[in-house]
Amino acid sequence: MNEVTTRTVRVELGARSYDILIGEGLIAGAGTAIAARLPGLRAAIVTDETVAALYLEPLRASLRAAGIEATPIVLPPGETTKSFSHLQTAVEAVIAARLERGDAVIALGGGVIGDLAGFVAGIVRRGMRFIQVPTTLLAQVDSSVGGKTGINSPQGKNLVGVFHQPSLVLADTQVLDSLPPREFAAGYAEVVKYGLIDRPDFFEWLERHRAGIFAGQAARAEAIAESCRAKAEVVADDEREEGRRALLNLGHTFGHALEKAVRYDPARLVHGEGVAIGMAMAHRFSVRLGLCSGQDAGRVARHLEAAGLPTRLGEVPGPGFTVAELMGAIRQDKKVSRERLTFILTRGIGEAFIAKDVEPAGLEAFLADEIAGR
Amino acid sequence: MNEVTTRTVRVELGARSYDILIGEGLIAGAGTAIAARLPGLRAAIVTDETVAALYLEPLRASLRAAGIEATPIVLPPGETTKSFSHLQTAVEAVIAARLERGDAVIALGGGVIGDLAGFVAGIVRRGMRFIQVPTTLLAQVDSSVGGKTGINSPQGKNLVGVFHQPSLVLADTQVLDSLPPREFAAGYAEVVKYGLIDRPDFFEWLERHRAGIFAGQAARAEAIAESCRAKAEVVADDEREEGRRALLNLGHTFGHALEKAVRYDPARLVHGEGVAIGMAMAHRFSVRLGLCSGQDAGRVARHLEAAGLPTRLGEVPGPGFTVAELMGAIRQDKKVSRERLTFILTRGIGEAFIAKDVEPAGLEAFLADEIAGR
């Protein structure tokens, strides 16, 4: 582990402030990093079978070397793990390990594991310490920062959960070397999002450094750090999503509707791909409403395409979408307040804003055109 | 409803502050009280079959008259309802009712319903509004104030939950008229506790007004209000039980051990009875440690006995207790930190304090004597 190249991003939340460490070899260095900050704790490691095969033993060895005893809780991989029954399994395993409030639940994995393990940490003994060790790009730049935890309900994703901030996030960039390219690209959609919300300079920087980021050069760690900074800033401002934090949903209302329409079939669409199409659509919808220039919308789509991401409905394999199913999903989105439609729209690259009272008729016409490929 | 006699106790928790209203006829007046404070909300009412038969329709009628639509969720009565499976049932019913973050889960019932419904409100959409309508004395003076919510795990009570403060508590003292005397007395143990912790004047007042409190006179509402004030003060000081709030556990470490030893069989012991014996024991243990006068311990026991509460292990029907089972339960108590035993001890009536590092050998000898009836 080369300590020198570890970047630290601080999430400022008063008594709940915490550090995100970003760098190569942080799993191997986890024991040292945790023991230095949280001396004397014991832990449970929540992970899935796929990640466990690669990183569970290295993490345990590192913890053991630092005197930290950790009970592993290994769950099946995949979105269906975010259920009541796996929540209960993990909760009871943590209790059986006789951990106390000051002890930690460590999430080793991607967004599914992070969301579930964070929820476990948030409810066992009404709140234990929580440490994130995200192993996907998506989790490193998005889900491991900000304290949103939860599981799915038969009626929708992430409808059950708590806000529970981690005490520490260890983003080991080395693990990204073994990430399938499609999954890396999907995570990259969230990186691009931060530029599109309110960091036009970052978006330009991404346009110049995309190849280096995908090749795993220093630009990659910098892109992750800047993404974490961007998210940390929004979260510090609005921890419980009562206002500005909704900007992080840029591309997500469309994206969630698409995920729902394909019934969360990852063979057709993964979350980051839905977000990529959703962001491209949010820009085109903003153009149609006379808010954003066509040049900006085109530039966004080109950058996403260059990264190997879809930007059009027609790129999703399988049967086409209908206006009715997309509108239904949009109305069911948990961010919908009463009967008004709230969207994140934009005046251009880096100028996203929260639009309330979006007119359903105009949206339907836009969706019809998108489906027709117009 | 006689609005004039409604008492209001404010729980000061910054942005999470709320009022507890105490008075006759507050169920009939719930619609007005809620609509005035939280205009425009919709609701789900979580209750149990026993309470539903008495108060669900009056509550719904009152809400309806105020324009508040409320979906009822009726669960079986009893402690076993505080389980993962009933949690899931209630969570999914609230989601199915399409309630949003600003809408409310209303708990209509005793401590079990309040704890479960509060947990539901704390996790659906990562936190909805929560309104308590406690229908037992215990719930009115204890569990409905302070924001502790949760369910049981096979390994112990209340091991899973969140801190989630209500937006409003409506304690209708009229419902206490139909409470079985044994349950009223059990709730009264928690009233006495507030005097014993740090309100010696209140304890004296209770000695003088006990008969009136049990007869349902004005003293009853005043005793409830003073109990809520006492709890509100401690909670405002230490919302998440990191320090002083532990004082509220006076009598509870012994009490929980007894409840565990009788396997939560309410025919043998209900919570308040465990607390009564536990408080009497905490005073006797403090006498033995040279902290408290025998006079004070005797006065406490006499007051509890006069209220029809047990104060000795021998009063619990069924097989006797062993030192080993009680010590095992005490060590497993969630308030035990590492291997040290933390107890609430006392220097006299109204002078309770948090004692860490209680010596296990001395405790064992004390338990042996209590079991022997010495």
XYZ file of C-alpha atoms in Angstrom:
748
model
C 0.000 0.000 0.000
C 1.317 3.374 -0.956
C -0.017 5.685 1.755
C 1.255 8.737 -0.091
C -1.295 8.448 -2.861
C -4.289 7.969 -0.560
C -6.746 10.823 -0.966
C -9.042 11.848 1.903
C -12.429 13.475 1.443
C -14.155 14.713 4.580
C -17.968 14.593 4.806
C -18.916 17.424 7.170
C -21.948 16.459 9.214
C -21.165 17.832 12.664
C -20.926 15.005 15.183
C -21.522 12.517 12.343
C -18.643 13.735 10.145
C -16.454 11.075 8.572
C -13.594 10.476 6.154
C -13.620 8.763 2.788
C -10.183 7.351 1.972
C -9.493 6.698 -1.706
C -6.459 4.837 -2.969
C -4.775 1.618 -4.030
C -4.516 -1.193 -1.493
C -6.950 0.114 1.094
C -8.379 -3.366 1.714
C -4.915 -4.599 2.629
C -4.535 -1.519 4.800
C -8.030 -1.623 6.325
C -6.939 -2.957 9.708
C -4.443 -0.143 10.234
C -6.860 2.535 8.994
C -9.727 1.331 11.187
C -7.679 0.643 14.321
C -6.133 4.120 14.122
C -9.506 5.827 13.955
C -11.780 3.528 15.972
C -9.609 1.726 18.524
C -10.942 -1.315 20.324
C -13.877 -2.184 18.128
C -15.087 -5.578 17.024
C -16.885 -6.108 13.749
C -19.063 -8.134 11.433
C -18.323 -8.125 7.698
C -21.414 -8.262 5.490
C -20.565 -9.303 1.932
C -21.827 -11.446 -0.939
C -20.512 -14.739 -2.273
C -18.890 -13.187 -5.353
C -17.020 -10.491 -3.457
C -16.192 -12.850 -0.583
C -14.290 -15.128 -2.957
C -12.014 -12.239 -3.933
C -11.672 -9.946 -0.921
C -13.046 -11.465 2.279
C -9.840 -13.220 3.323
C -7.557 -10.263 2.519
C -9.824 -7.976 4.540
C -10.053 -10.367 7.487
C -6.291 -10.875 7.454
C -5.740 -7.141 7.533
C -8.193 -6.695 10.397
C -6.719 -9.640 12.291
C -3.236 -8.179 11.996
C -4.581 -5.029 13.634
C -6.233 -7.028 16.426
C -9.773 -6.659 15.076
C -11.928 -9.760 15.300
C -14.544 -9.852 12.523
C -17.457 -12.254 11.979
C -18.259 -12.791 8.275
C -21.887 -12.752 7.080
C -21.983 -13.938 3.464
C -25.186 -13.389 1.468
C -26.145 -14.310 -2.094
C -25.188 -11.737 -4.746
C -27.762 -9.626 -6.574
C -30.519 -7.097 -6.051
C -32.924 -9.660 -4.539
C -30.694 -9.732 -1.460
C -32.145 -6.324 -0.538
C -35.160 -8.028 1.046
C -36.731 -8.337 4.483
C -35.638 -11.950 4.758
C -31.945 -11.255 4.134
C -32.165 -8.193 6.367
C -33.425 -10.407 9.169
C -30.697 -12.997 8.541
C -27.974 -10.365 8.710
C -29.483 -8.594 11.738
C -29.669 -11.831 13.689
C -26.135 -12.811 12.728
C -24.842 -9.448 13.998
C -26.738 -9.884 17.265
C -25.476 -13.457 17.583
C -21.919 -12.137 17.246
C -22.689 -10.163 20.445
C -21.577 -6.892 18.969
C -22.392 -3.714 20.849
C -23.327 -0.193 19.811
C -19.724 0.923 19.547
C -18.799 -2.050 17.354
C -19.037 -1.949 13.575
C -20.828 -3.534 10.673
C -18.452 -3.475 7.701
C -20.007 -3.552 4.217
C -17.680 -5.270 1.734
C -19.250 -5.110 -1.702
C -21.235 -3.011 -4.129
C -24.375 -0.956 -3.664
C -26.630 -3.846 -2.704
C -24.370 -4.933 0.139
C -23.735 -1.349 1.231
C -27.436 -0.510 1.360
C -28.345 -3.683 3.228
C -25.409 -3.634 5.658
C -25.969 0.046 6.400
C -29.586 -0.680 7.228
C -28.473 -3.516 9.519
C -26.030 -1.169 11.262
C -28.772 1.444 11.555
C -31.241 -0.814 13.375
C -29.301 -3.325 15.488
C -29.370 -1.910 19.035
C -30.890 1.234 17.446
C -27.684 2.087 15.660
C -24.161 0.646 15.527
C -21.046 1.919 13.826
C -20.885 1.337 10.088
C -17.855 1.127 7.784
C -18.097 0.980 3.994
C -15.580 -0.888 1.854
C -17.163 -0.377 -1.585
C -15.898 -2.684 -4.334
C -17.594 -1.217 -7.405
C -17.129 2.176 -9.025
C -20.832 2.901 -8.528
C -20.605 2.214 -4.796
C -17.372 4.190 -4.458
C -18.743 7.351 -6.038
C -22.367 7.153 -5.024
C -24.018 4.682 -2.685
C -21.254 4.478 -0.076
C -21.399 8.243 0.502
C -24.348 9.963 2.097
C -25.941 7.606 4.551
C -28.896 6.335 2.566
C -29.475 2.690 3.442
C -32.323 0.326 2.768
C -33.997 -2.615 1.139
C -36.619 -3.062 -1.552
C -40.308 -3.741 -1.084
C -42.407 -5.726 -3.554
C -43.826 -2.305 -4.438
C -40.595 -0.532 -5.236
C -36.887 -0.146 -4.667
C -35.418 1.411 -1.552
C -38.825 2.078 -0.022
C -37.670 0.825 3.386
C -34.554 2.040 5.161
C -32.918 4.669 7.339
C -30.419 7.471 7.043
C -27.355 6.092 8.804
C -23.976 7.646 8.147
C -20.843 5.511 8.054
C -17.954 6.217 10.413
C -15.439 5.600 7.635
C -15.362 4.728 3.917
C -12.403 2.869 2.411
C -12.517 3.032 -1.385
C -9.792 0.713 -2.670
C -9.288 1.697 -6.308
C -7.282 -1.468 -6.992
C -10.429 -3.609 -6.878
C -11.759 -1.743 -9.894
C -9.127 -3.460 -12.058
C -11.164 -6.672 -11.837
C -14.535 -5.017 -12.447
C -16.302 -6.065 -15.690
C -16.099 -3.171 -18.218
C -19.865 -2.852 -18.447
C -20.097 -2.381 -14.678
C -17.256 0.144 -14.681
C -19.019 2.173 -17.388
C -22.287 2.038 -15.449
C -20.564 3.486 -12.396
C -18.998 6.154 -14.589
C -22.495 7.483 -15.392
C -22.729 8.670 -11.780
C -19.309 10.352 -12.067
C -20.537 12.277 -15.110
C -23.688 13.224 -13.175
C -21.708 15.331 -10.682
C -20.278 17.385 -13.522
C -23.707 17.828 -15.063
C -25.353 18.951 -11.807
C -23.148 21.894 -10.891
C -19.510 21.260 -11.867
C -19.051 22.240 -15.527
C -15.261 22.345 -15.087
C -15.302 18.783 -13.831
C -17.349 17.711 -16.854
C -14.767 19.309 -19.149
C -11.991 17.594 -17.214
C -13.819 14.281 -17.686
C -14.051 14.919 -21.429
C -10.249 15.260 -21.495
C -9.420 12.402 -19.092
C -12.013 9.754 -19.901
C -9.511 7.384 -21.493
C -7.143 7.642 -18.526
C -9.959 7.057 -16.064
C -10.994 3.884 -17.880
C -7.359 2.758 -18.140
C -6.934 2.959 -14.371
C -4.426 5.770 -14.276
C -4.134 8.470 -11.598
C -7.066 10.241 -13.236
C -9.291 7.431 -12.019
C -8.615 8.045 -8.329
C -8.963 11.784 -8.897
C -12.330 11.315 -10.629
C -13.522 9.202 -7.686
C -12.266 11.748 -5.153
C -13.927 14.643 -6.977
C -17.183 12.676 -7.194
C -17.064 11.988 -3.460
C -16.344 15.677 -2.797
C -19.327 16.660 -4.931
C -21.658 14.241 -3.207
C -20.278 15.087 0.245
C -20.984 18.760 -0.351
C -24.615 18.149 -1.281
C -25.135 15.703 1.595
C -23.561 18.099 4.128
C -26.030 20.698 2.922
C -29.113 18.535 3.045
C -28.548 15.239 4.833
C -32.155 14.052 4.792
C -33.126 15.083 1.272
C -35.446 17.899 2.200
C -34.177 20.195 -0.540
C -31.021 20.420 -2.608
C -30.081 16.756 -2.248
C -32.806 15.968 -4.787
C -30.376 17.282 -7.455
C -28.539 13.968 -7.086
C -31.568 12.435 -8.793
C -30.586 13.992 -12.126
C -31.416 11.299 -14.693
C -32.873 9.070 -11.999
C -36.615 9.589 -12.455
C -36.328 8.454 -16.077
C -33.693 5.896 -15.105
C -35.814 4.310 -12.382
C -38.801 4.166 -14.732
C -36.686 2.249 -17.253
C -35.322 -0.114 -14.613
C -38.865 -0.763 -13.465
C -40.092 -1.305 -17.033
C -37.416 -3.979 -17.647
C -38.251 -5.460 -14.229
C -34.738 -4.852 -13.004
C -33.359 -7.414 -15.435
C -29.614 -6.670 -15.458
C -29.254 -8.462 -18.773
C -31.274 -5.610 -20.283
C -30.288 -2.646 -18.146
C -28.227 -1.961 -15.057
C -28.760 1.077 -12.840
C -25.948 3.208 -14.253
C -27.134 2.572 -17.806
C -30.621 3.692 -16.813
C -29.075 6.826 -15.326
C -27.083 7.464 -18.511
C -30.204 7.261 -20.691
C -32.097 9.238 -18.050
C -29.516 12.046 -18.014
C -29.482 12.259 -21.799
C -33.293 12.368 -21.724
C -33.382 15.020 -18.976
C -31.185 17.203 -21.188
C -33.298 16.595 -24.303
C -36.501 17.257 -22.319
C -34.935 20.488 -21.058
C -34.122 21.453 -24.670
C -37.735 20.815 -25.640
C -38.923 23.033 -22.771
C -36.655 25.794 -24.052
C -34.426 25.632 -20.988
C -31.189 24.173 -22.376
C -29.286 24.478 -25.655
C -29.245 21.622 -28.119
C -25.434 21.894 -28.175
C -25.178 21.054 -24.490
C -27.587 18.122 -24.779
C -25.552 16.799 -27.736
C -22.280 17.170 -25.873
C -23.652 15.196 -22.910
C -24.901 12.382 -25.138
C -21.571 12.204 -27.025
C -19.566 11.937 -23.821
C -21.772 9.163 -22.445
C -21.619 7.295 -25.774
C -17.833 7.590 -25.858
C -17.801 5.926 -22.446
C -19.778 3.010 -23.864
C -23.036 4.029 -22.230
C -26.513 4.019 -23.835
C -28.333 7.347 -24.270
C -31.468 6.275 -26.156
C -34.427 4.053 -25.268
C -33.869 2.065 -28.454
C -30.503 0.841 -27.164
C -32.122 -1.238 -24.416
C -32.381 -4.807 -25.739
C -35.741 -6.571 -25.697
C -39.289 -5.351 -26.280
C -39.865 -1.607 -26.606
C -41.351 0.712 -23.980
C -44.816 2.272 -23.929
C -45.721 5.763 -22.757
C -48.252 4.302 -20.318
C -45.751 2.049 -18.537
C -43.141 4.795 -18.234
C -45.678 7.362 -16.995
C -47.015 4.841 -14.475
C -43.532 4.193 -13.148
C -42.742 7.918 -12.983
C -45.883 8.589 -10.976
C -44.984 5.789 -8.556
C -41.468 7.083 -8.006
C -41.022 7.853 -4.336
C -39.811 11.358 -5.151
C -43.207 12.257 -6.579
C -44.917 14.607 -4.123
C -48.712 14.342 -4.241
C -49.867 14.612 -7.848
C -47.245 17.097 -9.003
C -44.336 15.704 -10.975
C -40.945 16.773 -9.707
C -38.014 16.465 -12.100
C -34.413 17.500 -12.164
C -34.093 19.642 -15.305
C -31.193 21.732 -16.536
C -30.304 25.058 -18.126
C -27.100 23.553 -19.506
C -24.048 21.554 -18.482
C -23.520 22.113 -14.739
C -26.790 24.002 -14.330
C -29.289 21.428 -13.089
C -32.239 22.529 -10.971
C -35.270 21.062 -9.206
C -38.418 21.626 -11.287
C -41.717 21.102 -9.521
C -45.088 21.037 -11.290
C -43.807 19.500 -14.518
C -46.820 19.258 -16.809
C -47.787 15.594 -17.407
C -49.116 16.205 -20.942
C -45.839 17.686 -22.169
C -43.954 14.824 -20.586
C -46.161 12.248 -22.314
C -45.590 13.844 -25.699
C -41.824 13.872 -25.057
C -41.856 10.177 -24.080
C -43.830 9.281 -27.217
C -41.164 10.967 -29.350
C -38.324 9.290 -27.471
C -39.957 5.875 -27.911
C -40.430 6.561 -31.628
C -36.744 7.467 -31.789
C -37.524 10.996 -32.960
C -63.990 16.784 25.338
C -63.110 19.424 27.833
C -60.287 21.351 26.157
C -59.691 23.400 29.294
C -58.298 20.474 31.254
C -55.902 19.321 28.539
C -52.312 19.555 29.743
C -49.468 20.074 27.273
C -45.900 18.896 27.835
C -43.309 20.022 25.308
C -40.387 17.722 24.446
C -37.548 20.040 23.441
C -35.450 18.420 20.717
C -34.682 21.316 18.376
C -36.194 20.656 14.961
C -37.671 17.416 16.317
C -39.531 19.039 19.242
C -43.097 17.934 19.843
C -46.074 18.226 22.179
C -47.632 15.626 24.426
C -51.292 16.417 25.092
C -52.805 14.818 28.183
C -56.510 14.892 28.975
C -59.930 13.316 28.789
C -61.449 12.697 25.367
C -58.351 13.191 23.248
C -59.260 10.269 20.966
C -62.565 11.967 20.159
C -60.630 15.180 19.610
C -57.736 13.641 17.673
C -58.860 14.889 14.261
C -58.996 18.500 15.411
C -55.700 18.280 17.290
C -53.857 16.674 14.377
C -55.357 18.818 11.618
C -54.475 21.992 13.536
C -50.827 20.985 13.905
C -50.161 18.950 10.760
C -52.529 20.167 8.058
C -53.042 18.123 4.926
C -51.655 14.812 6.032
C -52.956 11.348 5.351
C -52.402 8.471 7.757
C -52.312 4.792 8.600
C -53.479 3.645 12.041
C -51.506 0.710 13.444
C -53.367 -1.013 16.277
C -54.153 -4.448 17.710
C -57.396 -6.404 17.685
C -58.187 -5.715 21.355
C -57.702 -1.959 21.117
C -59.320 -1.780 17.683
C -62.566 -3.157 19.103
C -62.718 -0.266 21.570
C -61.138 2.761 19.944
C -60.485 2.297 16.218
C -63.855 3.540 15.028
C -63.991 6.549 17.401
C -60.491 7.546 16.241
C -61.320 7.106 12.547
C -64.545 9.052 12.949
C -62.680 11.905 14.586
C -60.049 11.925 11.837
C -62.673 11.683 9.120
C -64.558 14.658 10.551
C -61.315 16.637 10.248
C -60.822 15.512 6.656
C -58.039 13.023 7.446
C -58.216 9.747 5.569
C -56.697 6.879 7.582
C -55.984 3.276 6.580
C -56.276 0.826 9.518
C -53.633 -1.877 10.026
C -54.847 -4.284 12.706
C -52.343 -6.737 14.204
C -52.719 -9.475 16.813
C -52.302 -8.315 20.429
C -49.311 -9.280 22.564
C -45.553 -9.066 22.776
C -45.002 -11.569 19.938
C -46.294 -8.927 17.528
C -42.946 -7.142 17.946
C -41.391 -9.445 15.338
C -39.814 -9.126 11.915
C -42.829 -10.741 10.278
C -45.370 -8.287 11.717
C -42.971 -5.437 11.020
C -42.906 -6.470 7.379
C -46.710 -6.795 7.245
C -47.190 -3.301 8.662
C -44.459 -1.750 6.491
C -45.982 -3.165 3.340
C -49.473 -2.070 4.325
C -48.230 1.497 4.845
C -46.496 1.459 1.459
C -49.613 -0.020 -0.169
C -51.620 2.893 1.264
C -49.313 5.114 -0.842
C -48.416 7.324 2.055
C -45.543 9.763 1.632
C -42.829 11.084 3.925
C -45.012 13.924 5.197
C -47.871 11.560 6.015
C -48.234 9.846 9.374
C -48.256 6.450 10.985
C -50.548 6.651 14.027
C -49.942 4.147 16.832
C -53.188 3.362 18.664
C -52.423 1.017 21.546
C -49.986 0.147 24.281
C -46.216 -0.186 24.277
C -46.071 -3.081 21.813
C -48.046 -1.185 19.173
C -46.170 2.062 19.859
C -42.767 0.403 19.519
C -43.703 -1.456 16.345
C -45.566 1.419 14.677
C -42.775 3.854 15.521
C -40.264 1.518 13.901
C -42.496 1.289 10.817
C -42.698 5.105 10.672
C -38.920 5.294 11.105
C -38.097 3.069 8.133
C -40.809 3.493 5.475
C -39.337 5.938 2.936
C -36.485 6.396 5.444
C -38.738 8.160 7.905
C -42.348 9.298 7.941
C -44.270 11.310 10.514
C -45.341 9.414 13.604
C -48.195 10.122 16.034
C -48.692 8.233 19.282
C -52.142 7.607 20.778
C -51.140 5.496 23.818
C -53.956 3.534 25.450
C -52.219 2.155 28.550
C -50.775 3.996 31.525
C -47.378 2.427 30.794
C -47.396 3.725 27.224
C -48.639 7.173 28.296
C -45.887 7.753 30.844
C -43.037 5.849 29.282
C -42.907 4.199 25.880
C -44.749 6.881 23.917
C -42.262 9.549 25.002
C -38.663 9.589 23.876
C -38.478 8.098 20.423
C -37.260 4.574 21.173
C -38.891 2.180 18.739
C -38.246 -1.418 17.849
C -38.991 -5.101 17.779
C -37.642 -8.158 19.561
C -35.134 -10.652 18.258
C -35.089 -14.319 19.261
C -32.037 -13.297 21.288
C -33.593 -10.473 23.286
C -36.141 -7.718 23.529
C -35.845 -4.427 21.690
C -32.558 -5.426 20.069
C -33.681 -4.089 16.683
C -35.076 -0.598 16.143
C -34.403 3.074 15.589
C -34.686 6.345 17.442
C -37.625 8.053 15.782
C -39.418 10.874 17.565
C -43.174 11.329 17.212
C -44.606 14.583 15.874
C -47.377 14.507 18.469
C -48.548 12.357 21.396
C -52.225 12.277 22.412
C -52.643 10.662 25.834
C -56.371 10.234 26.401
C -56.744 9.627 30.144
C -60.326 8.445 29.684
C -59.162 5.153 28.147
C -57.463 4.272 31.437
C -60.897 3.785 33.035
C -61.257 0.528 31.115
C -57.707 -0.704 31.836
C -57.485 -3.886 33.975
C -56.282 -2.922 37.501
C -53.189 -5.105 37.239
C -52.142 -3.298 34.061
C -52.801 0.105 35.616
C -50.639 -0.797 38.621
C -47.862 -2.030 36.321
C -47.844 1.318 34.506
C -47.784 3.087 37.849
C -44.386 1.491 38.587
C -42.901 3.713 35.861
C -44.584 6.784 37.378
C -42.937 6.003 40.717
C -39.620 5.567 38.925
C -39.466 9.250 37.923
C -39.793 10.242 41.580
C -37.101 7.794 42.588
C -34.624 8.943 39.940
C -34.401 12.633 40.737
C -37.778 14.011 41.907
C -38.105 13.363 45.654
C -40.917 15.940 45.896
C -42.859 14.080 43.233
C -42.387 10.804 45.134
C -43.793 12.448 48.266
C -46.686 13.840 46.242
C -47.362 10.309 44.937
C -47.394 8.974 48.494
C -50.136 11.475 49.290
C -52.137 11.125 46.065
C -51.851 7.438 45.219
C -55.507 6.688 46.017
C -56.730 9.591 43.856
C -54.488 8.530 40.978
C -55.891 5.010 41.063
C -59.455 6.364 41.390
C -59.076 8.378 38.189
C -59.296 11.831 39.728
C -57.464 14.956 38.571
C -54.352 13.656 40.301
C -54.144 10.955 37.663
C -53.713 13.382 34.773
C -51.249 15.409 36.834
C -49.192 12.290 37.629
C -49.087 11.441 33.920
C -48.111 14.991 32.968
C -45.350 15.125 35.580
C -44.051 11.730 34.400
C -43.974 12.977 30.810
C -42.173 16.158 31.933
C -39.614 14.061 33.789
C -39.002 11.780 30.840
C -39.009 14.671 28.356
C -36.318 16.426 30.360
C -34.019 13.404 30.352
C -34.645 12.700 26.663
C -34.024 16.338 25.683
C -30.710 16.062 27.495
C -29.592 12.779 25.971
C -31.756 11.714 23.047
C -29.684 8.702 22.023
C -28.840 7.295 25.438
C -25.185 8.145 25.444
C -25.210 9.277 29.077
C -27.866 10.444 31.503
C -30.766 8.736 29.746
C -29.526 5.466 31.234
C -31.028 6.664 34.545
C -34.413 5.734 33.089
C -33.253 2.135 33.448
C -33.603 2.313 37.241
C -35.007 -1.088 38.219
C -34.797 -2.288 34.620
C -31.657 -4.404 34.677
C -33.115 -6.573 37.439
C -36.589 -6.239 35.880
C -35.453 -7.399 32.454
C -33.596 -10.328 34.012
C -36.806 -11.435 35.748
C -38.871 -11.025 32.581
C -36.333 -13.113 30.741
C -36.267 -15.759 33.460
C -40.063 -16.176 33.275
C -39.788 -16.216 29.460
C -41.964 -13.134 29.190
C -44.966 -15.035 30.468
C -47.437 -12.272 31.403
C -49.335 -14.697 33.633
C -46.264 -14.700 35.880
C -44.880 -11.181 35.429
C -45.584 -8.126 33.301
C -42.979 -5.468 32.570
C -44.115 -2.956 35.191
C -44.129 -5.634 37.871
C -40.574 -6.570 36.921
C -39.640 -2.908 37.215
C -41.303 -2.652 40.630
C -39.356 -5.630 41.982
C -36.265 -4.320 40.191
C -36.547 -0.864 41.784
C -37.054 -2.357 45.230
C -34.002 -4.566 44.618
C -31.913 -1.656 43.315
C -32.629 0.175 46.582
C -31.848 -2.866 48.724
C -28.647 -3.508 46.752
C -27.700 0.145 47.300
C -28.321 -0.275 51.047
C -26.046 -3.322 51.056
C -23.329 -1.328 49.291
C -23.599 1.345 51.979
C -24.967 3.921 49.532
C -28.573 4.315 50.658
C -30.410 4.254 54.010
C -32.569 1.292 54.953
C -35.366 3.764 55.738
C -35.492 4.970 52.140
C -35.452 1.425 50.731
C -38.283 0.504 53.084
C -40.318 3.551 52.109
C -39.971 2.678 48.420
C -41.066 -0.913 48.970
C -44.045 0.159 51.096
C -45.265 2.589 48.450
C -45.040 -0.005 45.690
C -46.803 -2.587 47.864
C -49.586 -0.126 48.649
C -50.073 0.256 44.903
C -50.534 -3.485 44.596
C -47.113 -4.098 43.071
C -44.689 -6.899 43.954
C -41.322 -5.981 45.497
C -39.824 -9.422 46.217
C -38.723 -12.318 43.987
C -40.882 -14.680 46.037
C -44.021 -12.883 44.890
C -43.569 -14.060 41.306
C -45.760 -17.164 40.882
C -44.221 -20.372 39.540
C -40.803 -21.963 40.043
C -38.136 -19.938 41.834
C -35.143 -18.193 40.289
C -31.495 -19.228 40.386
C -28.488 -16.948 40.718
C -27.039 -18.403 37.516
C -30.061 -17.616 35.361
C -30.376 -14.071 36.700
C -26.637 -13.369 36.301
C -26.748 -14.765 32.765
C -29.644 -12.503 31.863
C -27.969 -9.471 33.467
C -24.793 -10.074 31.485
C -26.802 -10.351 28.268
C -28.685 -7.124 28.893
C -27.995 -4.752 26.038
C -26.926 -2.028 28.456
C -23.969 -4.120 29.584
C -20.818 -2.581 28.149
C -18.054 -5.130 27.589
C -17.511 -7.150 30.735
C -18.251 -4.370 33.189
C -21.683 -4.398 34.796
C -23.482 -1.064 34.673
C -26.333 -0.526 37.125
C -28.512 2.324 38.210
C -27.948 2.574 41.958
C -29.123 5.201 44.417
C -28.062 7.270 47.398
C -31.688 7.638 48.483
C -35.113 8.602 47.159
C -34.593 10.909 44.176
C -30.828 10.360 44.117
C -30.259 7.648 41.513
C -26.952 7.508 39.649
C -25.198 5.455 36.975
C -22.737 3.031 38.562
C -20.208 1.442 36.253
C -17.906 -1.419 37.272
C -20.332 -3.070 39.657
C -18.505 -6.048 41.121
C -20.072 -9.343 39.906
C -19.216 -11.281 43.108
C -21.074 -8.828 45.333
C -24.034 -8.904 43.000
C -24.149 -12.706 43.062
C -24.160 -12.757 46.860
C -26.967 -10.184 46.883
C -29.035 -12.240 44.422
C -28.541 -15.382 46.501
C -29.916 -13.567 49.538
C -32.860 -12.144 47.591
C -33.722 -15.598 46.271
C -33.523 -17.032 49.774
C -35.885 -14.253 50.876
C -33.312 -12.879 53.342
